[in-house]
mmCIF file of C-alpha atoms and ligand atoms in Angstrom:
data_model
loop_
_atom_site.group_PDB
_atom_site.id
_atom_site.type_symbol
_atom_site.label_atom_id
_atom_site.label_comp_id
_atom_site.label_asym_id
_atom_site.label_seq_id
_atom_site.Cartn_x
_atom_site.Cartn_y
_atom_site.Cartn_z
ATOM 1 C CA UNK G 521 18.977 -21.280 -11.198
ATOM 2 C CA UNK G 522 19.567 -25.052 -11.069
ATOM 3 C CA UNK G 523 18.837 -27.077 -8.715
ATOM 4 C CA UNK G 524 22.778 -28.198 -8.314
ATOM 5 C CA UNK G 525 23.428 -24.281 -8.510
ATOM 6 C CA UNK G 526 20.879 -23.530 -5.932
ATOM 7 C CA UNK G 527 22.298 -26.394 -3.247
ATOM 8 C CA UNK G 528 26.047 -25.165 -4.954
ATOM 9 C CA UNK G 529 25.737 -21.648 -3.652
ATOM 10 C CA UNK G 530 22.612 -21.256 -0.526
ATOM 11 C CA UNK G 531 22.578 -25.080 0.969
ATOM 12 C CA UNK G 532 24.113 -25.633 4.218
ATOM 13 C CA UNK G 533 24.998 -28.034 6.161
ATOM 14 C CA UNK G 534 23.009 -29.725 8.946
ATOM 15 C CA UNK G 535 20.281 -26.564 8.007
ATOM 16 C CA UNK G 536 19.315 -26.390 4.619
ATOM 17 C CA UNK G 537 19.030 -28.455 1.069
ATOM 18 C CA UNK G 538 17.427 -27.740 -1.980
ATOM 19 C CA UNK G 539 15.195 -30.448 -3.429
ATOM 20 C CA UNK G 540 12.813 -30.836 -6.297
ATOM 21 C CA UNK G 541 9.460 -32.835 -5.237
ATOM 22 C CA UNK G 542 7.283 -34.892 -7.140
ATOM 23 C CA UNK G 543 5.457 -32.584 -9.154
ATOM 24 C CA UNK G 544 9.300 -30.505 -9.797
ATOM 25 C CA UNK G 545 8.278 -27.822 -8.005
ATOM 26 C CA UNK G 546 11.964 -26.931 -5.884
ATOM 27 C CA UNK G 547 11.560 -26.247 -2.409
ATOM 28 C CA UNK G 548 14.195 -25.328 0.260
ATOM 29 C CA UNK G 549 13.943 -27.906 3.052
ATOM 30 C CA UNK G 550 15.510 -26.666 6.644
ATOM 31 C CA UNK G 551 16.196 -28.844 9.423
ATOM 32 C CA UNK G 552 17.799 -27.558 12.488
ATOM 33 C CA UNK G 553 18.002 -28.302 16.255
ATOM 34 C CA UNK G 554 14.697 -26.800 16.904
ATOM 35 C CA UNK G 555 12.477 -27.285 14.243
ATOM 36 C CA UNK G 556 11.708 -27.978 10.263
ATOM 37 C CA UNK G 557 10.421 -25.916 7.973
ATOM 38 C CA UNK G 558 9.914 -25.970 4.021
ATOM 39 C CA UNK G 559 9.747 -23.592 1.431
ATOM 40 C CA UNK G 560 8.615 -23.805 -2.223
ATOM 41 C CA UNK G 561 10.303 -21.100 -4.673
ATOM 42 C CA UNK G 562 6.791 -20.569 -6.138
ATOM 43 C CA UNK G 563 5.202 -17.822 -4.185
ATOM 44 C CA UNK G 564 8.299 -17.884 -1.285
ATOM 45 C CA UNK G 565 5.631 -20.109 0.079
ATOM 46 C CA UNK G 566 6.312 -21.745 3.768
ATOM 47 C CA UNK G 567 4.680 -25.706 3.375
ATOM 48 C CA UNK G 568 5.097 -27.091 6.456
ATOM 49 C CA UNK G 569 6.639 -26.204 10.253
ATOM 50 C CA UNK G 570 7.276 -28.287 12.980
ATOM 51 C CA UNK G 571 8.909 -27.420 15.766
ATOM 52 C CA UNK G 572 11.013 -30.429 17.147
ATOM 53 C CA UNK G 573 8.446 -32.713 19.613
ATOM 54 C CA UNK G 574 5.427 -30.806 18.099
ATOM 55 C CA UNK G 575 2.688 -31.806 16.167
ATOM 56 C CA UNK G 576 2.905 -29.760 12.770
ATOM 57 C CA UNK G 577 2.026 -26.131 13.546
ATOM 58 C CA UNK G 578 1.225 -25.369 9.811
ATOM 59 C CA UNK G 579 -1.876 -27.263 7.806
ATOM 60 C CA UNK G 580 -0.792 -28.292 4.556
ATOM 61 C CA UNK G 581 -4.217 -29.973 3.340
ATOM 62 C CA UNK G 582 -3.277 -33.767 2.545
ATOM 63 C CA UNK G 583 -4.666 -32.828 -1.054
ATOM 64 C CA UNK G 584 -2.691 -29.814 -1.554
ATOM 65 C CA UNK G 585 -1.147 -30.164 -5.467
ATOM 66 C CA UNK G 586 2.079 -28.443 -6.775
ATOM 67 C CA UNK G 587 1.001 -26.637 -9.652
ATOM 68 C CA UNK G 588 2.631 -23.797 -11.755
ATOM 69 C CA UNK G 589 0.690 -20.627 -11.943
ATOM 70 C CA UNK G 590 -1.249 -22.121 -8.820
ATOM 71 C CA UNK G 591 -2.096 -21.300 -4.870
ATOM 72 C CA UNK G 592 -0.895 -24.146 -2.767
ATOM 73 C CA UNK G 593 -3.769 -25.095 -0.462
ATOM 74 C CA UNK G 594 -2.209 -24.923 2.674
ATOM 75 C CA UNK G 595 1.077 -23.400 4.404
ATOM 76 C CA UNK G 596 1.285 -19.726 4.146
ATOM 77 C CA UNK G 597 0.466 -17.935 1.141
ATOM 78 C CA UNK G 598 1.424 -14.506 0.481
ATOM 79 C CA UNK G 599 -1.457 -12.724 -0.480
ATOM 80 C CA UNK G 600 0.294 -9.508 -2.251
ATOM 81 C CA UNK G 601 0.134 -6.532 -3.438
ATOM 82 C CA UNK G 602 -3.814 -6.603 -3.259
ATOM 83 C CA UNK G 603 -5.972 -8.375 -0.120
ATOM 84 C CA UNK G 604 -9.139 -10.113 -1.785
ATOM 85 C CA UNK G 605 -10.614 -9.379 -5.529
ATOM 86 C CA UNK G 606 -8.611 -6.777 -7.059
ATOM 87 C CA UNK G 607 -10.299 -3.460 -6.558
ATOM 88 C CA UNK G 608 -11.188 -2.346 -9.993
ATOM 89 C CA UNK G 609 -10.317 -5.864 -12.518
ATOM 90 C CA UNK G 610 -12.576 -8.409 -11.637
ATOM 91 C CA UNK G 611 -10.235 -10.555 -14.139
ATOM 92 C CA UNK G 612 -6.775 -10.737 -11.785
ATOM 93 C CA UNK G 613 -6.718 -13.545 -9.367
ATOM 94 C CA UNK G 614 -7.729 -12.940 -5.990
ATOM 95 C CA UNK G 615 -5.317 -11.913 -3.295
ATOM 96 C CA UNK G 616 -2.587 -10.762 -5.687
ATOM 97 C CA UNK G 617 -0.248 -12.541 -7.677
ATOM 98 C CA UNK G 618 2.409 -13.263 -5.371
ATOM 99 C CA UNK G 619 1.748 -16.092 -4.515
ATOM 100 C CA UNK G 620 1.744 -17.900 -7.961
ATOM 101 C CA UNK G 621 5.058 -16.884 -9.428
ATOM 102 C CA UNK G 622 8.522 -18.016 -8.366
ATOM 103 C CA UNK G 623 10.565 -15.788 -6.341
ATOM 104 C CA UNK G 624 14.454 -16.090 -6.378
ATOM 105 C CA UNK G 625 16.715 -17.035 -3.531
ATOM 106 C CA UNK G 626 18.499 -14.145 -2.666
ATOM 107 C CA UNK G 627 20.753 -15.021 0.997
ATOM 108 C CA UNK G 628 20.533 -18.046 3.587
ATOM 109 C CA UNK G 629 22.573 -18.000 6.530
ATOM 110 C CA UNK G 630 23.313 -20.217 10.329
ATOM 111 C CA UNK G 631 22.594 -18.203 12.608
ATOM 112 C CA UNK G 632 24.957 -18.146 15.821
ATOM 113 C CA UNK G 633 21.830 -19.026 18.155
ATOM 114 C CA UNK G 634 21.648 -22.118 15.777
ATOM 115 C CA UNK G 635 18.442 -20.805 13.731
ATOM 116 C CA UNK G 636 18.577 -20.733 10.103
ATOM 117 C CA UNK G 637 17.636 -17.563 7.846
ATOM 118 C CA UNK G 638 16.555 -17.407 4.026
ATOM 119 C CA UNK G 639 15.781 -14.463 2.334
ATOM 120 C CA UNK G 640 14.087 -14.538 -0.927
ATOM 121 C CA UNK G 641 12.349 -12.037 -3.636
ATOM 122 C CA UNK G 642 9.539 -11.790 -5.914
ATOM 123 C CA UNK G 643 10.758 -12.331 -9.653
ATOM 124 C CA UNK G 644 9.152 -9.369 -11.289
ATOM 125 C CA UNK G 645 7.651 -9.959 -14.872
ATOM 126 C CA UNK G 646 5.965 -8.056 -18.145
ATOM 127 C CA UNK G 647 3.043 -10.108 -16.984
ATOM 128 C CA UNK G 648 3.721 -9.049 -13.323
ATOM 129 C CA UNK G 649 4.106 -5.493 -14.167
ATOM 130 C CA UNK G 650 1.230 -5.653 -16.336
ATOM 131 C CA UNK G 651 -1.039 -6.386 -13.663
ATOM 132 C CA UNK G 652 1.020 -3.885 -10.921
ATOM 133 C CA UNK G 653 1.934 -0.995 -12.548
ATOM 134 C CA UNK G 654 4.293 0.569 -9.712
ATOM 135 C CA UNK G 655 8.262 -0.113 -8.936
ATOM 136 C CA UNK G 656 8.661 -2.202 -5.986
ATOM 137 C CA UNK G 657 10.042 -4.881 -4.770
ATOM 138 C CA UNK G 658 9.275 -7.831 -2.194
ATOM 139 C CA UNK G 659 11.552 -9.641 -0.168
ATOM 140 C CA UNK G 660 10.101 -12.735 2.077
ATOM 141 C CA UNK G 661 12.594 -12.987 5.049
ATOM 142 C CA UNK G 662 12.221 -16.560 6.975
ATOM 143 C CA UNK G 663 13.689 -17.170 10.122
ATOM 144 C CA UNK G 664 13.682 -20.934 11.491
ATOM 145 C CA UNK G 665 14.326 -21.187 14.811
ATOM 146 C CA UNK G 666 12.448 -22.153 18.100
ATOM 147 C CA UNK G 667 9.966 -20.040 16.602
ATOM 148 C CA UNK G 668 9.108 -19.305 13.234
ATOM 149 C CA UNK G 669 9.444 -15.724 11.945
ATOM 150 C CA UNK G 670 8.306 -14.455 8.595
ATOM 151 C CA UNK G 671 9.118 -10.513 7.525
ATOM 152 C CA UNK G 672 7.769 -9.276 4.134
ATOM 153 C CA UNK G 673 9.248 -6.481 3.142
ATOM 154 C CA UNK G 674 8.065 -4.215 0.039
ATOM 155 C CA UNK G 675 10.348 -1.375 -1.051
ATOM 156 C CA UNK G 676 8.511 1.490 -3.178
ATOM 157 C CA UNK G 677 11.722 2.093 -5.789
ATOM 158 C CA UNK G 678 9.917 4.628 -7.797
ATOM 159 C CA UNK G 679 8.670 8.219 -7.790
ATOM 160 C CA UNK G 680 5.055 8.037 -6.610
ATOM 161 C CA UNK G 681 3.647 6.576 -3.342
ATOM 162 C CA UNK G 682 1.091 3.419 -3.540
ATOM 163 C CA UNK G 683 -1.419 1.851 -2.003
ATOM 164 C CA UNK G 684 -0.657 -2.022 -0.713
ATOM 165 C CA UNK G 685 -2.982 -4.974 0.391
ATOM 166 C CA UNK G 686 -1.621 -8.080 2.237
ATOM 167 C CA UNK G 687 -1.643 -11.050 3.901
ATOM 168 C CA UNK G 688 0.545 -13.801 5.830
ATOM 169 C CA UNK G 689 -2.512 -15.864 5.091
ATOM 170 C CA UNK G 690 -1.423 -19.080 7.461
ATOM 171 C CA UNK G 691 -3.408 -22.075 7.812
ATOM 172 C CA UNK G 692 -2.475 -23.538 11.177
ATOM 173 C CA UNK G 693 -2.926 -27.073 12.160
ATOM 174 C CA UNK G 694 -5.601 -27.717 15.136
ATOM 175 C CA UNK G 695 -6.639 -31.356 16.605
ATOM 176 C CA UNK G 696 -10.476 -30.442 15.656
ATOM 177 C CA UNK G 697 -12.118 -27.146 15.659
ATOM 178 C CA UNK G 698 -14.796 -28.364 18.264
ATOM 179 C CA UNK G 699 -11.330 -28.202 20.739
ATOM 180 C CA UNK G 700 -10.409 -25.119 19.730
ATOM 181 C CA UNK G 701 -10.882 -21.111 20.677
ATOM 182 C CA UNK G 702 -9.014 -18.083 18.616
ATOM 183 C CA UNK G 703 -8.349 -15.238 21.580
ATOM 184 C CA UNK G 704 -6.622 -12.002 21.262
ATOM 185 C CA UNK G 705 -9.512 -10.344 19.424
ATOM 186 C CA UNK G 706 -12.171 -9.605 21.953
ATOM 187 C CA UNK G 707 -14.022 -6.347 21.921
ATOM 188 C CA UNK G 708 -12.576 -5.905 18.493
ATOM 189 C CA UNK G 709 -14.362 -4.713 15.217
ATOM 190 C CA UNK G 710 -15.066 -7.225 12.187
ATOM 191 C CA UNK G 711 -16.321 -7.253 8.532
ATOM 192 C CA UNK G 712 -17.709 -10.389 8.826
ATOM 193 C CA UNK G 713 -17.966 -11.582 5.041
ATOM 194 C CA UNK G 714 -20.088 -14.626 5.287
ATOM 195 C CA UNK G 715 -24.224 -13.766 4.114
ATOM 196 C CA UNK G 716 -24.538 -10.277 3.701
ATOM 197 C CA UNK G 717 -21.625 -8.383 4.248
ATOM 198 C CA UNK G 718 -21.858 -6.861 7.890
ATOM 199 C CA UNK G 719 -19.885 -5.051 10.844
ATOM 200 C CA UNK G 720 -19.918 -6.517 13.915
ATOM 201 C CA UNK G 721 -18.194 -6.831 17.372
ATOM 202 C CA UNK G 722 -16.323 -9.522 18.802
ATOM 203 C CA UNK G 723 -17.551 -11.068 22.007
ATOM 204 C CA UNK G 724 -15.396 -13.187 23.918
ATOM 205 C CA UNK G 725 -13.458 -15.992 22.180
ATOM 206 C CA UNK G 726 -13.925 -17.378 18.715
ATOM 207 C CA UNK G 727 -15.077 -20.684 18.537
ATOM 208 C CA UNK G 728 -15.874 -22.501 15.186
ATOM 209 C CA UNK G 729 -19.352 -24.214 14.777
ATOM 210 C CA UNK G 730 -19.910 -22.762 11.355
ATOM 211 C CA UNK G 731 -18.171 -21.266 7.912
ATOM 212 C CA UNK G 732 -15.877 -18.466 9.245
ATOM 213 C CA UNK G 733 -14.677 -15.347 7.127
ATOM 214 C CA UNK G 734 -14.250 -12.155 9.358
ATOM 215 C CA UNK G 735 -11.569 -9.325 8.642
ATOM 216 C CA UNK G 736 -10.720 -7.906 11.873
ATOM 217 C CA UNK G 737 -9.372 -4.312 11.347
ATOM 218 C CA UNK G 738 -7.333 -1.735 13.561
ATOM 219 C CA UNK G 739 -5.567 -4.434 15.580
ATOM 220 C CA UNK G 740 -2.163 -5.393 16.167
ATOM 221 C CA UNK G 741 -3.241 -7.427 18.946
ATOM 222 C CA UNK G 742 -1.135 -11.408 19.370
ATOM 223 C CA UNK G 743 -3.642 -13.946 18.654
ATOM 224 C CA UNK G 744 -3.910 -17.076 20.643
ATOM 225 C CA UNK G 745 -5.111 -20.413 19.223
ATOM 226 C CA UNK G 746 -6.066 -22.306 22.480
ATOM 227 C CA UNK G 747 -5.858 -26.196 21.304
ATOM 228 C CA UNK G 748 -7.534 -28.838 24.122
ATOM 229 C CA UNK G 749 -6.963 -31.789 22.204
ATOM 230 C CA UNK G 750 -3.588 -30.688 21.475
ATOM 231 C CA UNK G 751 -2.687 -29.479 24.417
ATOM 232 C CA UNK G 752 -1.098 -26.685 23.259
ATOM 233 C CA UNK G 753 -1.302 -22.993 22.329
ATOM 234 C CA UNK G 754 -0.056 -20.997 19.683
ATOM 235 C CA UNK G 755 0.865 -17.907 19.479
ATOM 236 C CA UNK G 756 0.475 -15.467 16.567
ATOM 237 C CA UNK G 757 2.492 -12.383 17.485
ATOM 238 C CA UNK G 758 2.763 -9.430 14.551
ATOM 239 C CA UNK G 759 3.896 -6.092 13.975
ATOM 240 C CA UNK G 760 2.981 -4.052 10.833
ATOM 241 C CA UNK G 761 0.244 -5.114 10.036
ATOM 242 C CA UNK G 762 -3.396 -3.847 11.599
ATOM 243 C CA UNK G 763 -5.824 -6.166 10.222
ATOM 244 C CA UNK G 764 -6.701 -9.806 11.589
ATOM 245 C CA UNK G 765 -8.609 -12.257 9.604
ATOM 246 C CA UNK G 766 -10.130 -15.423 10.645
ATOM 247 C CA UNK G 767 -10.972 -17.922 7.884
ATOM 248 C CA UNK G 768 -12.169 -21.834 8.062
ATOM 249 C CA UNK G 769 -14.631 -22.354 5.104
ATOM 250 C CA UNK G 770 -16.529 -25.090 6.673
ATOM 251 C CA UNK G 771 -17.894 -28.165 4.709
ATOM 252 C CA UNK G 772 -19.639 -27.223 2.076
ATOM 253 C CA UNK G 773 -16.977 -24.324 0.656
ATOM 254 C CA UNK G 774 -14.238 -26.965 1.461
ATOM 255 C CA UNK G 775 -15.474 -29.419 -0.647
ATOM 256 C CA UNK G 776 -16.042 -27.311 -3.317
ATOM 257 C CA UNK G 777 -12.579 -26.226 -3.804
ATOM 258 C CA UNK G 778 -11.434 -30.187 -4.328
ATOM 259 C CA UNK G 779 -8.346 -29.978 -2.327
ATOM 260 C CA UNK G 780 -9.356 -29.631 1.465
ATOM 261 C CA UNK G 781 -9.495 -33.349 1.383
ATOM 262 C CA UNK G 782 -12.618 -34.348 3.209
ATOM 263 C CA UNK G 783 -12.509 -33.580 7.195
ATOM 264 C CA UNK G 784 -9.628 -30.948 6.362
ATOM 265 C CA UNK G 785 -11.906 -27.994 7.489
ATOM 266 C CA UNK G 786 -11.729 -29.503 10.711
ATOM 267 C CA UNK G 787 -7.993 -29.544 11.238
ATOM 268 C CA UNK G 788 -7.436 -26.324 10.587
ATOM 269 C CA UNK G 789 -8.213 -22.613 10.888
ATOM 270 C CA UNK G 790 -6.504 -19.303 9.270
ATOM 271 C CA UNK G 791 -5.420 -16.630 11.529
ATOM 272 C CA UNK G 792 -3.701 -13.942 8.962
ATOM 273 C CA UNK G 793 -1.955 -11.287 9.629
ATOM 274 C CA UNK G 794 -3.160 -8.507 6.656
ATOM 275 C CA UNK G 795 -3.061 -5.011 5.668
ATOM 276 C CA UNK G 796 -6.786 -4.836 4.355
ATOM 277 C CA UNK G 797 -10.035 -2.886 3.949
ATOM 278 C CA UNK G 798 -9.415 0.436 5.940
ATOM 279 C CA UNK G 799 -5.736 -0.286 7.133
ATOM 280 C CA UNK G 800 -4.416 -0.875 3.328
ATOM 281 C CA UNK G 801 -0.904 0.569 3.530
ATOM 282 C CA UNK G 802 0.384 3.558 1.678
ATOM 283 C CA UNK G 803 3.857 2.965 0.581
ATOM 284 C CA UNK G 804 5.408 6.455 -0.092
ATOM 285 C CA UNK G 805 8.189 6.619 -3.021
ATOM 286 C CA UNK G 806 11.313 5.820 -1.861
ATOM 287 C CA UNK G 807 10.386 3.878 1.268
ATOM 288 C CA UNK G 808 9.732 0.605 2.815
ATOM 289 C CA UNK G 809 7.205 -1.340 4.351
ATOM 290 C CA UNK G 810 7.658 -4.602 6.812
ATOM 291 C CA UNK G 811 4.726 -6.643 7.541
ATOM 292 C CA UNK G 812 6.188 -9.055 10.286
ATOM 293 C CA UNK G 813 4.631 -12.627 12.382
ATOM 294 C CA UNK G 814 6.463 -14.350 14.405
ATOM 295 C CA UNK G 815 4.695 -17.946 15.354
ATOM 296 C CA UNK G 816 5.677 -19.848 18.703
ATOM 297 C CA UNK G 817 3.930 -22.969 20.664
ATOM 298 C CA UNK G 818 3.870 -23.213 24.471
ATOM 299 C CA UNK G 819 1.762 -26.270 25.986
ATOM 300 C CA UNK G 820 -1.680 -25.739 27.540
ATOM 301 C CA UNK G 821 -1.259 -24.409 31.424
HETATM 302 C C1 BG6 C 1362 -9.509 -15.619 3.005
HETATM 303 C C2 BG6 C 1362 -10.698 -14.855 2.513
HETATM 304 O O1 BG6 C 1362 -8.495 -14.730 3.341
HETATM 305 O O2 BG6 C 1362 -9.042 -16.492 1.970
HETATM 306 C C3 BG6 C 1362 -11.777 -15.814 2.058
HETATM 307 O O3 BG6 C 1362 -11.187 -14.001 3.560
HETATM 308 C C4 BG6 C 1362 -11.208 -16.775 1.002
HETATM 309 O O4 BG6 C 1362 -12.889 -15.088 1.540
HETATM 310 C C5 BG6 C 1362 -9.977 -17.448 1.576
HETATM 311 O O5 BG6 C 1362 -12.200 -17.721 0.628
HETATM 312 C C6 BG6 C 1362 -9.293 -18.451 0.624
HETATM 313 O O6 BG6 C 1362 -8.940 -17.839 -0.560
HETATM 314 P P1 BG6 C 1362 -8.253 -18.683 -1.712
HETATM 315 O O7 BG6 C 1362 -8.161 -17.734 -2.874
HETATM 316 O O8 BG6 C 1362 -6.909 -19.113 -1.224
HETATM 317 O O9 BG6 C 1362 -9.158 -19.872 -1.964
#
């Protein structure tokens, strides 16, 4: 669809225009009383969202590029259908394809309360198929409101069941990680992924003095990023999903990658809400599966 058709038959106004940016990738930009919020059509993935009076609560690294057939750095990517390196194909991108192709605009609405809803879905493809080989769809539902609510829905449409990895893998925006703690996960179990793979426990908060990349399993637990130099905390509610993972790749990964810009680690820290290791999902034929966050900000007490 065009962008004239796009603003022709989903913009609305005083909540929601469709725009091409520099690099003509089209995002959908929302502005409402409480808060802004856009999304780019590649990979239904959320940018930016600042709730009105806030600092932005979603990193978008100040190097982050627009470019087809690649992960923005930044925002929240949907990792989808597969958590990580593919199980068995060493040669399909990590964390699933989802995020790299363009999903359609399927519904946007006003709600009464004054929020503003979009609902969009994965554009399946031979190449798509070819590396999923299972009927399904997946819908990204986006709520903009006080708070920011994000439901991804994947409906099995065909005759066997099948196994699903996933993540809401959100970078949010922190003053400095030396001001921050991560709570919610105490006492909980972790794959912690950096060195040699091991399990471990949590004890107390999580503070970041070094690369972080832990996978949290069997919670469902609200995670708390407590932000001193902010003032502020935010909170990471879910449902559907029973895996937690904690991700800031420090300097040295950072600057490998080329588009953390160059204190970027510091400003930032992924709290994901996944489906992964022993919680992947099993999507039986014929039914559906809703993997849910719902972000809010309250300041520090
Ligand atoms: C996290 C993984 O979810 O994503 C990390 O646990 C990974 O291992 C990180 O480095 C970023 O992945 P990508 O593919 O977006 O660079």
């Amino acid at each position: 669809m065009s962008l004239s058709e796009l603003n022709l038959h989903f913009a609305i106004s005083n909540h929601l225009k469709f725009s091409e940016i520099a690099d003509g990738m089209t995002v959908a930009e929302v502005a409402n009383q409480f808060s802004r919020c856009t999304i780019a059509l590649q990979g239904a993935h959320v940018t930016t969202w600042q709730p009105q009076g806030q600092a932005p609560v979603i990193w978008l690294s100040p190097l982050a590029r627009y470019i087809p057939s690649k992960s923005i750095r930044g925002g929240a990517p949907i990792c989808w259908p597969w958590f990580g390196p593919h199980a068995s194909d060493s040669k399909l991108s990590g964390h699933g394809y989802a995020r790299t192709v363009p999903w359609r605009v399927l519904e946007t609405r006003a709600l009464p309360d004054g929020s503003t809803f979009l609902r969009f879905e994965l554009i399946e493809t031979v190449a798509t198929q070819a590396q999923w080989p299972n009927s399904s769809t997946v819908q990204l539902e986006v709520t903009v409101g006080q708070t920011l609510r994000l439901a991804l829905v994947t409906k099995n449409t065909g005759q066997r069941d099948f196994v699903l990895g996933e993540a809401l893998h959100t970078y949010f925006q922190i003053s400095d990680v030396a001001q921050t703690t991560i709570r919610g996960l105490e006492g909980t179990e972790y794959l912690d992924k950096v060195g040699d793979p091991a399990r471990r426990t949590q004890q107390g908060g999580i503070v970041i003095e070094s690369e972080v990349d832990r996978v949290y399993v069997n919670t469902a637990a609200t995670c708390l990023i407590e932000d001193k130099g902010l003032n502020r905390t935010i909170h990471i509610a879910k449902s559907g999903s029973h895996s937690t993972v904690v991700w800031n790749p420090w300097t040295e990964k950072a600057n490998k990658m080329g588009d953390f810009g160059e204190h970027g680690y510091r400003n930032m820290v992924c709290v994901e809400s996944a489906n992964a290791f022993e919680n992947l999902v099993t999507v039986a034929a014929g039914e559906t599966h809703q993997l849910t966050v719902e972000y809010s900000v309250e300041s520090l007490a």
